[in-house]
PDB file of C-alpha atoms and ligand atoms in Angstrom:
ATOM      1  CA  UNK A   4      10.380 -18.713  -4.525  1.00 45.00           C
ATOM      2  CA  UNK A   5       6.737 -17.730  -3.705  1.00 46.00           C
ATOM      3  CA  UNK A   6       5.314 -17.773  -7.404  1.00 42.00           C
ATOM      4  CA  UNK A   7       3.978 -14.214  -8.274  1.00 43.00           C
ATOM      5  CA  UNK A   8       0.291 -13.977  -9.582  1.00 48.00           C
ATOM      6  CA  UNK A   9      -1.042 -13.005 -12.606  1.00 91.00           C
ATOM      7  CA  UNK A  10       0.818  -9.459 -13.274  1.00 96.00           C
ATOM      8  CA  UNK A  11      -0.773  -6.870 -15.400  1.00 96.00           C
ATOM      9  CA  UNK A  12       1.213  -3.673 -16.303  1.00 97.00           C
ATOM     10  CA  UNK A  13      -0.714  -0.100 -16.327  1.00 97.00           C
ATOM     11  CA  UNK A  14       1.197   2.894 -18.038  1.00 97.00           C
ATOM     12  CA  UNK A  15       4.405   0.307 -16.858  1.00 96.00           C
ATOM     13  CA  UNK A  16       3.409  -0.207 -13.388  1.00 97.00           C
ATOM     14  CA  UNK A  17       2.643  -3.445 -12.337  1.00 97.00           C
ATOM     15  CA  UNK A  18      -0.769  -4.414 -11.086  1.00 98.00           C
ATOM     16  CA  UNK A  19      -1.478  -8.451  -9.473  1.00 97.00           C
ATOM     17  CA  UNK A  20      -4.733  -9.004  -9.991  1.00 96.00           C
ATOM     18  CA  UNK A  21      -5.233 -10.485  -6.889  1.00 97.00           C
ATOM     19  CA  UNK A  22      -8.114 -10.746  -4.170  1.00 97.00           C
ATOM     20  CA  UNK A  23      -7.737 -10.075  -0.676  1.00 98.00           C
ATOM     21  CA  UNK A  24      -7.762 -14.286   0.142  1.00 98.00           C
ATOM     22  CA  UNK A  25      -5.574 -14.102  -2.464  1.00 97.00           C
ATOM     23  CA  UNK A  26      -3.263 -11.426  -1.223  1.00 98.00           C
ATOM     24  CA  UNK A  27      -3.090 -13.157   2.603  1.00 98.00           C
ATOM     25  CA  UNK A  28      -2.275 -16.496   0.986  1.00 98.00           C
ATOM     26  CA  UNK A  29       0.524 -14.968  -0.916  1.00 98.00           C
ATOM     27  CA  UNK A  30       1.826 -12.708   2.551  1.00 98.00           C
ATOM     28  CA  UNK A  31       1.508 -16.462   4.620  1.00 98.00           C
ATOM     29  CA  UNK A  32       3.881 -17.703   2.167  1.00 98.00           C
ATOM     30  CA  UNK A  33       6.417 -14.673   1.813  1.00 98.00           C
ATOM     31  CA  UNK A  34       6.390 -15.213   5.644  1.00 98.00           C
ATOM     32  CA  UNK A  35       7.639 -19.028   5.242  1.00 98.00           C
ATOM     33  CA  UNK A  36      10.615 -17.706   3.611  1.00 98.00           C
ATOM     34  CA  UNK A  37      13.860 -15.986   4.851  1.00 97.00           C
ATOM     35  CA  UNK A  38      14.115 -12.768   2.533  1.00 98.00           C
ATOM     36  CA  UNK A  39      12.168  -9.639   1.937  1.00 98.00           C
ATOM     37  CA  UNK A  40       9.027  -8.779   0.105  1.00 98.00           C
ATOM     38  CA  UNK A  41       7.610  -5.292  -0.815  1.00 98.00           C
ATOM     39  CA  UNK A  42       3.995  -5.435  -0.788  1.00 98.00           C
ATOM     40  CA  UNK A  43       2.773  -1.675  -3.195  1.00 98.00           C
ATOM     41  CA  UNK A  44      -0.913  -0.679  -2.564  1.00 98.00           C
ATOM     42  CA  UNK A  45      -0.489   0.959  -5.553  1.00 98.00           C
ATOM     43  CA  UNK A  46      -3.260   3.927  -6.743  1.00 97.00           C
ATOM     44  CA  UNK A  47      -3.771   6.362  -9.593  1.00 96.00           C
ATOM     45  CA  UNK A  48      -1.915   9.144  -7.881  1.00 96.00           C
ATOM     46  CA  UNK A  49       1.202   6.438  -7.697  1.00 98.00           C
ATOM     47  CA  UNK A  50       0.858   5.252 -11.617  1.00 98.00           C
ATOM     48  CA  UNK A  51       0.896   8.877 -12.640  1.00 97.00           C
ATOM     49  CA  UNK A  52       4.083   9.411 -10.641  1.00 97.00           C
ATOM     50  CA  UNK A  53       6.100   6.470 -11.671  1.00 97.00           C
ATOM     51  CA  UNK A  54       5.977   8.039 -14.927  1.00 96.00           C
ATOM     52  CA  UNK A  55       8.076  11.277 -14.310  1.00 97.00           C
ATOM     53  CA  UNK A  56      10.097   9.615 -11.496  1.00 98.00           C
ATOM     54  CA  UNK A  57      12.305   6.377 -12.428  1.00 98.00           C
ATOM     55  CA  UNK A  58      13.664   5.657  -8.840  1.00 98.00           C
ATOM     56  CA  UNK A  59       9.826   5.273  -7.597  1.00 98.00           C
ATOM     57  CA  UNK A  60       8.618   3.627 -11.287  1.00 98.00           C
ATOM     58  CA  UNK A  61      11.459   0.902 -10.464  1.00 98.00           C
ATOM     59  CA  UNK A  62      11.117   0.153  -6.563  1.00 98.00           C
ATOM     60  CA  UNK A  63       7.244  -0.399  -7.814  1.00 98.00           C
ATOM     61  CA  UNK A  64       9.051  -2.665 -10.439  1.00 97.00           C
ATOM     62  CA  UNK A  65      10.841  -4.554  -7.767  1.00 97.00           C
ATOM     63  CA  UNK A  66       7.953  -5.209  -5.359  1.00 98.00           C
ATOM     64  CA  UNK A  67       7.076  -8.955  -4.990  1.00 98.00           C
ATOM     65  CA  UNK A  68       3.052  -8.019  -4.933  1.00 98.00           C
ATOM     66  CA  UNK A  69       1.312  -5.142  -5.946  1.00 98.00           C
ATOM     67  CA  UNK A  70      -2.219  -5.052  -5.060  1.00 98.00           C
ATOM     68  CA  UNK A  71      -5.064  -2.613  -6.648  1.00 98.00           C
ATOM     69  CA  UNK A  72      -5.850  -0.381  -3.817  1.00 97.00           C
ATOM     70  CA  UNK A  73      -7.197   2.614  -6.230  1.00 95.00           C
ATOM     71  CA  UNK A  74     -10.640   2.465  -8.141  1.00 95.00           C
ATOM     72  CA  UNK A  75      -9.001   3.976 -10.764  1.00 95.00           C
ATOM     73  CA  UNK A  76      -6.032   0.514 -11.215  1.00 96.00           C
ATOM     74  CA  UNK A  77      -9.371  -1.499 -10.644  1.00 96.00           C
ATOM     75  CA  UNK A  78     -11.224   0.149 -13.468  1.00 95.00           C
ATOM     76  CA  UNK A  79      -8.047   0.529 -15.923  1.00 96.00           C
ATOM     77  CA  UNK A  80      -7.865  -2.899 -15.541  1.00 95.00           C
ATOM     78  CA  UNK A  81     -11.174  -3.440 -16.474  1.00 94.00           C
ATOM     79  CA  UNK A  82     -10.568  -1.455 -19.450  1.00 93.00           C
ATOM     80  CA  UNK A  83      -8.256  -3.354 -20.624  1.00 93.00           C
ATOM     81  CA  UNK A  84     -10.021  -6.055 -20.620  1.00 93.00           C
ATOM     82  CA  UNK A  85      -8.212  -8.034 -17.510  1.00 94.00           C
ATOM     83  CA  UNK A  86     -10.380  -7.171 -14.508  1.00 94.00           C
ATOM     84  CA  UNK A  87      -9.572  -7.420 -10.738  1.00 95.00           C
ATOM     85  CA  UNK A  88     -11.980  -9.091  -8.321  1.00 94.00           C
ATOM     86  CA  UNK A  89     -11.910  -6.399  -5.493  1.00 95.00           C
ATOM     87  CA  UNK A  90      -9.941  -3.328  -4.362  1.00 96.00           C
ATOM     88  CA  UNK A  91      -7.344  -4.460  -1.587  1.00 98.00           C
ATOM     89  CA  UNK A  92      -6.600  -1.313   0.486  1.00 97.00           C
ATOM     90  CA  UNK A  93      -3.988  -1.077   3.117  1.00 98.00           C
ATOM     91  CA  UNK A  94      -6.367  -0.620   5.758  1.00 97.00           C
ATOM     92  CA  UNK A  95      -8.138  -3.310   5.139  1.00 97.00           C
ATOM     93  CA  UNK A  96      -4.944  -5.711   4.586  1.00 98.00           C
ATOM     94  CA  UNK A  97      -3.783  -4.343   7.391  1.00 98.00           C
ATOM     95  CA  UNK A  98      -6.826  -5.592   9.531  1.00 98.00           C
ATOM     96  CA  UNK A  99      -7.571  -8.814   7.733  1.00 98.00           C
ATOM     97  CA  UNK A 100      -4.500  -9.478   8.203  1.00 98.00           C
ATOM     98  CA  UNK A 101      -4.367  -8.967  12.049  1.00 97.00           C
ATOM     99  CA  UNK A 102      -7.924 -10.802  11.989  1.00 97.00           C
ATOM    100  CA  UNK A 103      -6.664 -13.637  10.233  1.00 97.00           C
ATOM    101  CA  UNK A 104      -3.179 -14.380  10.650  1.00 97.00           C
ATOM    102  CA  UNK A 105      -2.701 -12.804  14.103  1.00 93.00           C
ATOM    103  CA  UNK A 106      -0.238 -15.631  15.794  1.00 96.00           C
ATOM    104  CA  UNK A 107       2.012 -15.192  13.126  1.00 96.00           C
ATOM    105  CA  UNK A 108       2.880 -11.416  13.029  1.00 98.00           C
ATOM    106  CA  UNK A 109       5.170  -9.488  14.663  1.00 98.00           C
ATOM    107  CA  UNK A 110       4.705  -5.840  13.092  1.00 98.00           C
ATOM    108  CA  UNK A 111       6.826  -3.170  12.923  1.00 98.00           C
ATOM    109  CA  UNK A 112       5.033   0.225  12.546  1.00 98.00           C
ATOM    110  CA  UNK A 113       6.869   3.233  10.797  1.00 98.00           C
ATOM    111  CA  UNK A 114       5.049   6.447  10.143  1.00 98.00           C
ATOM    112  CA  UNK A 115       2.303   8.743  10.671  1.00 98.00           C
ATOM    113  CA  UNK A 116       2.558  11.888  13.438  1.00 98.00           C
ATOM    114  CA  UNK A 117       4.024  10.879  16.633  1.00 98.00           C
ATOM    115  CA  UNK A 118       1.809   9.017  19.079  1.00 97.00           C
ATOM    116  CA  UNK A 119      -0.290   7.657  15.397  1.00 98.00           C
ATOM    117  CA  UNK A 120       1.528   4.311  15.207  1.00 98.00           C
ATOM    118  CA  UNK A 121       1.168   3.304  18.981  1.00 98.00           C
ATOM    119  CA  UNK A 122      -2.092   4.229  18.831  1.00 98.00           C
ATOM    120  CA  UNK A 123      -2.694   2.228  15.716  1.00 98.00           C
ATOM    121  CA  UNK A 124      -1.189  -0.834  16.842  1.00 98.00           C
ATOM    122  CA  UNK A 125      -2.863  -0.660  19.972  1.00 97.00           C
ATOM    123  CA  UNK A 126      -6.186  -0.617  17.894  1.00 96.00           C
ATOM    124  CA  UNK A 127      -4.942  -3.485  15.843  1.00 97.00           C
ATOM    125  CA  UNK A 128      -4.543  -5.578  18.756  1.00 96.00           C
ATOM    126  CA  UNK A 129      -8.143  -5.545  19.548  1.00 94.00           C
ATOM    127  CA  UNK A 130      -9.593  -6.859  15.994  1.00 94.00           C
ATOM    128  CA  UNK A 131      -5.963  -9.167  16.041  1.00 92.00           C
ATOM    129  CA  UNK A 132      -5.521 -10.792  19.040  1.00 86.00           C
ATOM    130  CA  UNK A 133      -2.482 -12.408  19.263  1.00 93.00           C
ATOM    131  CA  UNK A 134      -0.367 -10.236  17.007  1.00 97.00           C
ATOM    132  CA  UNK A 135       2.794  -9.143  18.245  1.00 97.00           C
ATOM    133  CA  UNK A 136       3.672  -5.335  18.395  1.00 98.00           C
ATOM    134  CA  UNK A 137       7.642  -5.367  17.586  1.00 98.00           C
ATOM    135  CA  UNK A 138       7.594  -1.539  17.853  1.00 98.00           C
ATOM    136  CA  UNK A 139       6.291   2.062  16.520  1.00 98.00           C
ATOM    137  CA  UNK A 140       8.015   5.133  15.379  1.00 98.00           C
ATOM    138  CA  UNK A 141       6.538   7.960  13.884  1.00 98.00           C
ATOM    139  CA  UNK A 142       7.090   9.127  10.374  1.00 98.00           C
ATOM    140  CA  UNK A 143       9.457  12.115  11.263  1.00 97.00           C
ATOM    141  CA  UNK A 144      12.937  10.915  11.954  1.00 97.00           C
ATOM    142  CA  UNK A 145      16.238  11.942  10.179  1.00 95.00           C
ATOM    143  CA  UNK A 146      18.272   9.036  10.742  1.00 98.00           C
ATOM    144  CA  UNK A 147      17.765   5.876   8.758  1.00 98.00           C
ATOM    145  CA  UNK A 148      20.480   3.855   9.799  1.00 98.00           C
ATOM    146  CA  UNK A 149      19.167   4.018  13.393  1.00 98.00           C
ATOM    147  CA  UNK A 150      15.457   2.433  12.293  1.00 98.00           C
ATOM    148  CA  UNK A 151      16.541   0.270  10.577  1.00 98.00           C
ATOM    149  CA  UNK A 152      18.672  -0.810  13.383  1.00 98.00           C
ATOM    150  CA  UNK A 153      15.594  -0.029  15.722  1.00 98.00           C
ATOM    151  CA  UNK A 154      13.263  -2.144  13.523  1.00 98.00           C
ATOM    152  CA  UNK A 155      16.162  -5.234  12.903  1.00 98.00           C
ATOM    153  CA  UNK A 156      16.815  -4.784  16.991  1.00 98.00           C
ATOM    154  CA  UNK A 157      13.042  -5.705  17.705  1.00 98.00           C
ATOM    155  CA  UNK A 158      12.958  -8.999  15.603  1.00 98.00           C
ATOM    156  CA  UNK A 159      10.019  -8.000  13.364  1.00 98.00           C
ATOM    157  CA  UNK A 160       8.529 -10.031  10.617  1.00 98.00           C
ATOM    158  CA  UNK A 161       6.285  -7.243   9.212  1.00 98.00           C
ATOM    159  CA  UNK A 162       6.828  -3.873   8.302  1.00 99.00           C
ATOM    160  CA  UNK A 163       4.091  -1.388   8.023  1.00 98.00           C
ATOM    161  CA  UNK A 164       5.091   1.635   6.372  1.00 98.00           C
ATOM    162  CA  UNK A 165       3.122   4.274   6.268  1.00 98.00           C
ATOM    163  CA  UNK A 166       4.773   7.563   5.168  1.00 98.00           C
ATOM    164  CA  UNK A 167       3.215   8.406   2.262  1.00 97.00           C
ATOM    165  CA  UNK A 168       4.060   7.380  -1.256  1.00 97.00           C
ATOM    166  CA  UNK A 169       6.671   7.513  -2.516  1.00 98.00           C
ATOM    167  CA  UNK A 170       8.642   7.907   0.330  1.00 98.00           C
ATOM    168  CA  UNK A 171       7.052   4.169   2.072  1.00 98.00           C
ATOM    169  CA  UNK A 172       8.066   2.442  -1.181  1.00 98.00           C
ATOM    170  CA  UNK A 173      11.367   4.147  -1.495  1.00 98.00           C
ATOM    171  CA  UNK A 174      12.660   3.742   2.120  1.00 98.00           C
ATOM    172  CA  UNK A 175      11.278  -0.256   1.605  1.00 98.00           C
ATOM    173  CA  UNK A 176      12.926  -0.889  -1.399  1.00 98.00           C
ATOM    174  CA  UNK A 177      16.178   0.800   0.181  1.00 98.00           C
ATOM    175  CA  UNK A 178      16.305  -0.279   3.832  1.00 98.00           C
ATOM    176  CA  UNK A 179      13.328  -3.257   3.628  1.00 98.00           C
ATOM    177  CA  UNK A 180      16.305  -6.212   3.622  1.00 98.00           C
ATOM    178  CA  UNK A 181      18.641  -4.799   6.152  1.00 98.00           C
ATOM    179  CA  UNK A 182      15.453  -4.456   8.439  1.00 98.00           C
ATOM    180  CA  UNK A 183      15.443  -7.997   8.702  1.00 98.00           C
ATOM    181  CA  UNK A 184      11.627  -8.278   7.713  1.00 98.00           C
ATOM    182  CA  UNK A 185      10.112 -10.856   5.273  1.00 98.00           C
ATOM    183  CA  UNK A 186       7.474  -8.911   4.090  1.00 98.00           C
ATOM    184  CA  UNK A 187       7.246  -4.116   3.870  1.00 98.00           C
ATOM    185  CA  UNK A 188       3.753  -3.211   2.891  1.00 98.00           C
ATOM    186  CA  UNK A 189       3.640   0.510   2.174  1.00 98.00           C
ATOM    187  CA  UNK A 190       0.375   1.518   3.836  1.00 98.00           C
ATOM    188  CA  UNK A 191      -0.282   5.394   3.265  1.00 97.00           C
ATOM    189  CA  UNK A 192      -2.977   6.807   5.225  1.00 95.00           C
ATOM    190  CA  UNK A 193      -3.704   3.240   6.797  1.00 97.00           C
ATOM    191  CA  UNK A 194      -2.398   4.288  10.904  1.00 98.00           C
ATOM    192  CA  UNK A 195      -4.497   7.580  10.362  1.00 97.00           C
ATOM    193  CA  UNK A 196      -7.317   5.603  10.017  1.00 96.00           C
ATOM    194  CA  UNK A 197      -7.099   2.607  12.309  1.00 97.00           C
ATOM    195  CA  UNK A 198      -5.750   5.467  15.287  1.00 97.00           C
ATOM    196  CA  UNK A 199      -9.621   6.512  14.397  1.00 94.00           C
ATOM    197  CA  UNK A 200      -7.834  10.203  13.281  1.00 93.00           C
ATOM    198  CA  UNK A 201      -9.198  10.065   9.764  1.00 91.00           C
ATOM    199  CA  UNK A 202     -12.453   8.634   8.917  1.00 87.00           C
ATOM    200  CA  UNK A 203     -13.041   6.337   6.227  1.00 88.00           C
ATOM    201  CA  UNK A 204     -15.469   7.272   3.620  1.00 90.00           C
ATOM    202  CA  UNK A 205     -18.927   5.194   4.411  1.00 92.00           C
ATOM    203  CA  UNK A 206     -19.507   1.608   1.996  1.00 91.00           C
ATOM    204  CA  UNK A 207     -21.868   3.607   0.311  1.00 91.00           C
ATOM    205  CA  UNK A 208     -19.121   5.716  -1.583  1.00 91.00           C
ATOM    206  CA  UNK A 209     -16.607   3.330  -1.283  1.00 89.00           C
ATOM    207  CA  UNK A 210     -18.954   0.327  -2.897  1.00 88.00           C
ATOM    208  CA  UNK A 211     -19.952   4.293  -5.820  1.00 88.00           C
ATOM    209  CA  UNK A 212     -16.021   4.700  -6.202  1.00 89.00           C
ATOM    210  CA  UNK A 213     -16.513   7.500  -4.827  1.00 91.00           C
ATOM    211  CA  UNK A 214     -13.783   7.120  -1.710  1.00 90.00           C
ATOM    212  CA  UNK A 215     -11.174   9.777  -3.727  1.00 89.00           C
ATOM    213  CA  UNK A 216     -14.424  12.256  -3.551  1.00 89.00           C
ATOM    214  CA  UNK A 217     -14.995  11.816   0.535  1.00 91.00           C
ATOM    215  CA  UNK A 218     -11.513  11.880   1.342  1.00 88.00           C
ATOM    216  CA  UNK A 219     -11.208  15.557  -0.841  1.00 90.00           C
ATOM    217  CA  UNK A 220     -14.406  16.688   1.008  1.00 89.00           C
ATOM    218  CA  UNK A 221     -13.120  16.102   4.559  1.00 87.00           C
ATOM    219  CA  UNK A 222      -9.805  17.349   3.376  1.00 88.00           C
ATOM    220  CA  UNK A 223      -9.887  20.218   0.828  1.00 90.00           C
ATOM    221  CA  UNK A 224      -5.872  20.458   0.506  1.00 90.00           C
ATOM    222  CA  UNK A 225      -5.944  17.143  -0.622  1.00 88.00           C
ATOM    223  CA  UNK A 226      -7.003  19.151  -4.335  1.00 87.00           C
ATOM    224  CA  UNK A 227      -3.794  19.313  -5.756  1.00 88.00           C
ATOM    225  CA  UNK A 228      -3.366  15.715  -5.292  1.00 88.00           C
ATOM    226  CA  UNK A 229      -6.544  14.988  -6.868  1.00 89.00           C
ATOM    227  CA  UNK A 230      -5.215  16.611 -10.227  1.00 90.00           C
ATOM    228  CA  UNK A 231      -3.419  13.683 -11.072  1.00 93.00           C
ATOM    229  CA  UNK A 232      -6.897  11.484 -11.234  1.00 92.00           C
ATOM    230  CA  UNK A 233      -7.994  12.960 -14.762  1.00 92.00           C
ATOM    231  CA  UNK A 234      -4.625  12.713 -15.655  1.00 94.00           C
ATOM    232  CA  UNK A 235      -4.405   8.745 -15.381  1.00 95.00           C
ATOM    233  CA  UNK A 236      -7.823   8.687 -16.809  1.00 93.00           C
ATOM    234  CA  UNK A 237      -7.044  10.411 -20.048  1.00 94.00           C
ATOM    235  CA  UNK A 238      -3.365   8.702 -20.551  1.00 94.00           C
ATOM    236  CA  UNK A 239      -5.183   4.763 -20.393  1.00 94.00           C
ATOM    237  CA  UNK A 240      -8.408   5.914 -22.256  1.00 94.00           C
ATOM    238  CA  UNK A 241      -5.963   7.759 -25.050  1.00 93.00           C
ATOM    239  CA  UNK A 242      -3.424   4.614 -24.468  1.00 90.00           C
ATOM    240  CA  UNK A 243      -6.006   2.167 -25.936  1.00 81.00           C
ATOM    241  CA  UNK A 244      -5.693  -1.305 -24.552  1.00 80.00           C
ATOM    242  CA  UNK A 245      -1.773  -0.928 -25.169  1.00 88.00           C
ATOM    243  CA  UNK A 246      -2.101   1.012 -21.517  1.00 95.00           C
ATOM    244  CA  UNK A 247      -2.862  -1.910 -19.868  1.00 95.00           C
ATOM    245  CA  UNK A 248      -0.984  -4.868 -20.668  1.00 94.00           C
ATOM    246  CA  UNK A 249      -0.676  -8.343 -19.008  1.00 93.00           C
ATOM    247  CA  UNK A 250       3.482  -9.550 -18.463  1.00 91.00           C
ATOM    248  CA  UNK A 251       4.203 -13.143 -18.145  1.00 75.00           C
ATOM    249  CA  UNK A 252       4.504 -14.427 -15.133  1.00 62.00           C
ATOM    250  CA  UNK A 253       8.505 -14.336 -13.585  1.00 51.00           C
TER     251      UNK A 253
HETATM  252  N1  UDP B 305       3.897  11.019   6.984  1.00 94.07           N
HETATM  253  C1  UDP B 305       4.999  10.707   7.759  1.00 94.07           C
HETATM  254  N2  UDP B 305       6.161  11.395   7.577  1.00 94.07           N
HETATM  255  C2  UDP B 305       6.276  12.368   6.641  1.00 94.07           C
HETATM  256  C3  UDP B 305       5.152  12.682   5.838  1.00 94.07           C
HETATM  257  C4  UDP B 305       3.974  11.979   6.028  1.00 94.07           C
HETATM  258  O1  UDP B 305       4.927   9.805   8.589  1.00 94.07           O
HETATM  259  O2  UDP B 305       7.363  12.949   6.527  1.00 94.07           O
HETATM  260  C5  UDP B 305       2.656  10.261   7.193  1.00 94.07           C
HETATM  261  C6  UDP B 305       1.456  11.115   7.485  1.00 94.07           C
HETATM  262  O3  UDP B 305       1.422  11.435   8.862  1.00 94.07           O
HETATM  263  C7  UDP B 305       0.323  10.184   7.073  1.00 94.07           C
HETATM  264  C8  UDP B 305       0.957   9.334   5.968  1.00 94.07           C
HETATM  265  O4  UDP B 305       2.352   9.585   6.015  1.00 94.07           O
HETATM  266  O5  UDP B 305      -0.010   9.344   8.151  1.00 94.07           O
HETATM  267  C9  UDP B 305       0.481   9.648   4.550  1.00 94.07           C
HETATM  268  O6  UDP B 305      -0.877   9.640   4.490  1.00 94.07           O
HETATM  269  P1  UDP B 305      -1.687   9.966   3.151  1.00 94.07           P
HETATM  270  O7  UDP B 305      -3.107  10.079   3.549  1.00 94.07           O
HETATM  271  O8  UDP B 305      -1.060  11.084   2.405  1.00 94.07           O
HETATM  272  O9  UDP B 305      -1.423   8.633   2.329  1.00 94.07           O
HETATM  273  P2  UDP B 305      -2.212   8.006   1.120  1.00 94.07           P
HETATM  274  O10 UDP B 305      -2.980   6.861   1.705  1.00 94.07           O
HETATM  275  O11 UDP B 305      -3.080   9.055   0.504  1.00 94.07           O
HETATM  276  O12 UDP B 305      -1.089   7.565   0.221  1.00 94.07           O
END
C-alpha cells in the first residue's frame, strides 16, 4: 500500500497537505500498483457540500489523495495552524503530469461538451510528449455501463474526470475500479481550460487568491456558486481550530 501523507480534516473533509512534487511522487507510485486510486481536487464549494450530502462527504472520505486545489482549503489550513505548501489544481496536475511523467500514461478523458476532451488531449500531447491518449468522451452520456466498458476496452491507466463535482467524484468512487484504471482524478473545469475554451485567471490573481473573483467576472452565472465561499469562511472561522483537524495517518 502506497502510504497516504499527512491528512488534515476541514469541516470532515480530508485535506493531504501535499505539494505538487509531492502529489506526482504519490500518482508514480499508485501507478506501480494494480488497484484504483481517487485523486479529489477538493475546493471550498466541495467542503461546503459534503456537509449536506453524505454520499459525496464519503466518496471524498474514500479517495486515496486529496489535494488543496481551493485558496480557501489552503488558507483554512493555515488557520488551523497546519499549512499547505502550494495550491495543486487539476489543470496544473493535469499538465505536470503530462510534462513529467509522459511515457507512463495512458489517459482516459471523460467530460466536458462534446469535441472538449479530444481537443484537450490533443493539447496535452504537445506539453506531454509521449503520453498515450486511451480515449475521450464527452460529459453527456446516459449509459454508464457502456464507459466504463469503453474506458476498461481502451486499456487506460488514468482517468481524467471532468464533469463537475460532485458528479466526477461520485461516478469515480462508483465505476473508478471496474474501469480498470489505477489512478481517477476528478478534474472540474480542467479540459475547458487546456481545449483553450476558458481562460485561466492571470498569476497575478491567482498568486492575490483572487482566481474565484476572475472566474465570476468572465462568468457572471457562476454567482450562485460563489455563495457557498462566505459560507465555508464563517463555519472554520466560527469552528475555531476544532474546524480543521489533523487525522493520523491510515
Ligand atoms: N460537464 C459535463 N457533463 C455534465 C455537466 C458538466 O461534462 O453533465 C462538464 C462541463 O462541460 C465542464 C465541467 O463538467 O467542462 C465542469 O466544469 P466547472 O467549471 O463547473 O468545474 P469546477 O472546476 O468549477 O469544479
Amino acid at each position: 500500500m502506497v502510504p497516504s501523507p499527512s491528512r488534515l480534516e476541514i469541516l470532515g473533509c480530508p485535506l493531504d497537505r501535499v505539494t505538487m512534487a509531492q502529489t506526482l511522487d504519490t500518482l508514480r507510485g499508485y501507478l506501480q500498483t494494480d488497484r484504483f486510486h481517487l485523486v479529489v481536487t477538493i475546493g471550498s464549494e466541495m467542503i461546503v457540500r459534503a456537509q449536506t450530502d453524505h454520499e459525496f462527504r464519503e466518496a471524498v472520505q474514500g479517495a486515496a489523495l486529496v489535494v488543496p486545489d481551493s485558496i480557501g482549503a489552503v488558507l483554512a489550513a493555515r488557520y488551523g495552524g497546519f499549512p499547505v505548501r502550494e495550491r495543486v489544481t487539476g489543470v496544473e496536475l493535469t499538465q505536470k503530469m503530462a510534462q513529467q511523467m509522459g511515457p507512463a500514461l495512458r489517459i482516459f478523458f471523460l467530460g466536458g461538451a462534446p469535441g472538449v476532451a479530444e481537443e484537450a488531449a490533443h493539447r496535452l500531447l504537445n506539453i506531454g510528449p509521449g503520453i498515450h491518449v486511451a480515449g475521450t468522451q464527452d460529459g453527456y452520456f446516459k449509459d454508464d455501463a457502456a464507459i466504463v466498458e469503453k474506458i476498461k476496452a481502451s486499456g487506460a491507466n488514468v482517468l481524467l474526470v471532468a464533469l463537475g463535482f460532485p458528479r466526477q467524484e461520485l461516478w469515480l468512487s462508483r465505476y473508478g475500479a471496474a474501469c480498470g484504471v489505477q489512478v481517477g482524478i476528478g478534474v472540474g473545469g480542467t479540459f475547458d481550460v487546456l481545449s483553450g475554451r476558458v481562460q485561466r485567471a492571470p498569476q497575478v490573481f491567482q498568486k492575490l487568491g483572487m482566481e474565484w473573483f476572475y472566474r465570476l467576472a468572465l462568468q457572471p452565472s457562476r454567482w450562485r456558486r460563489m455563495l457557498a465561499l462566505p459560507k465555508f469562511a464563517l463555519r472554520v472561522l466560527s469552528g475555531g481550530k476544532q474546524a480543521v483537524r489533523p487525522v493520523a495517518n491510515s
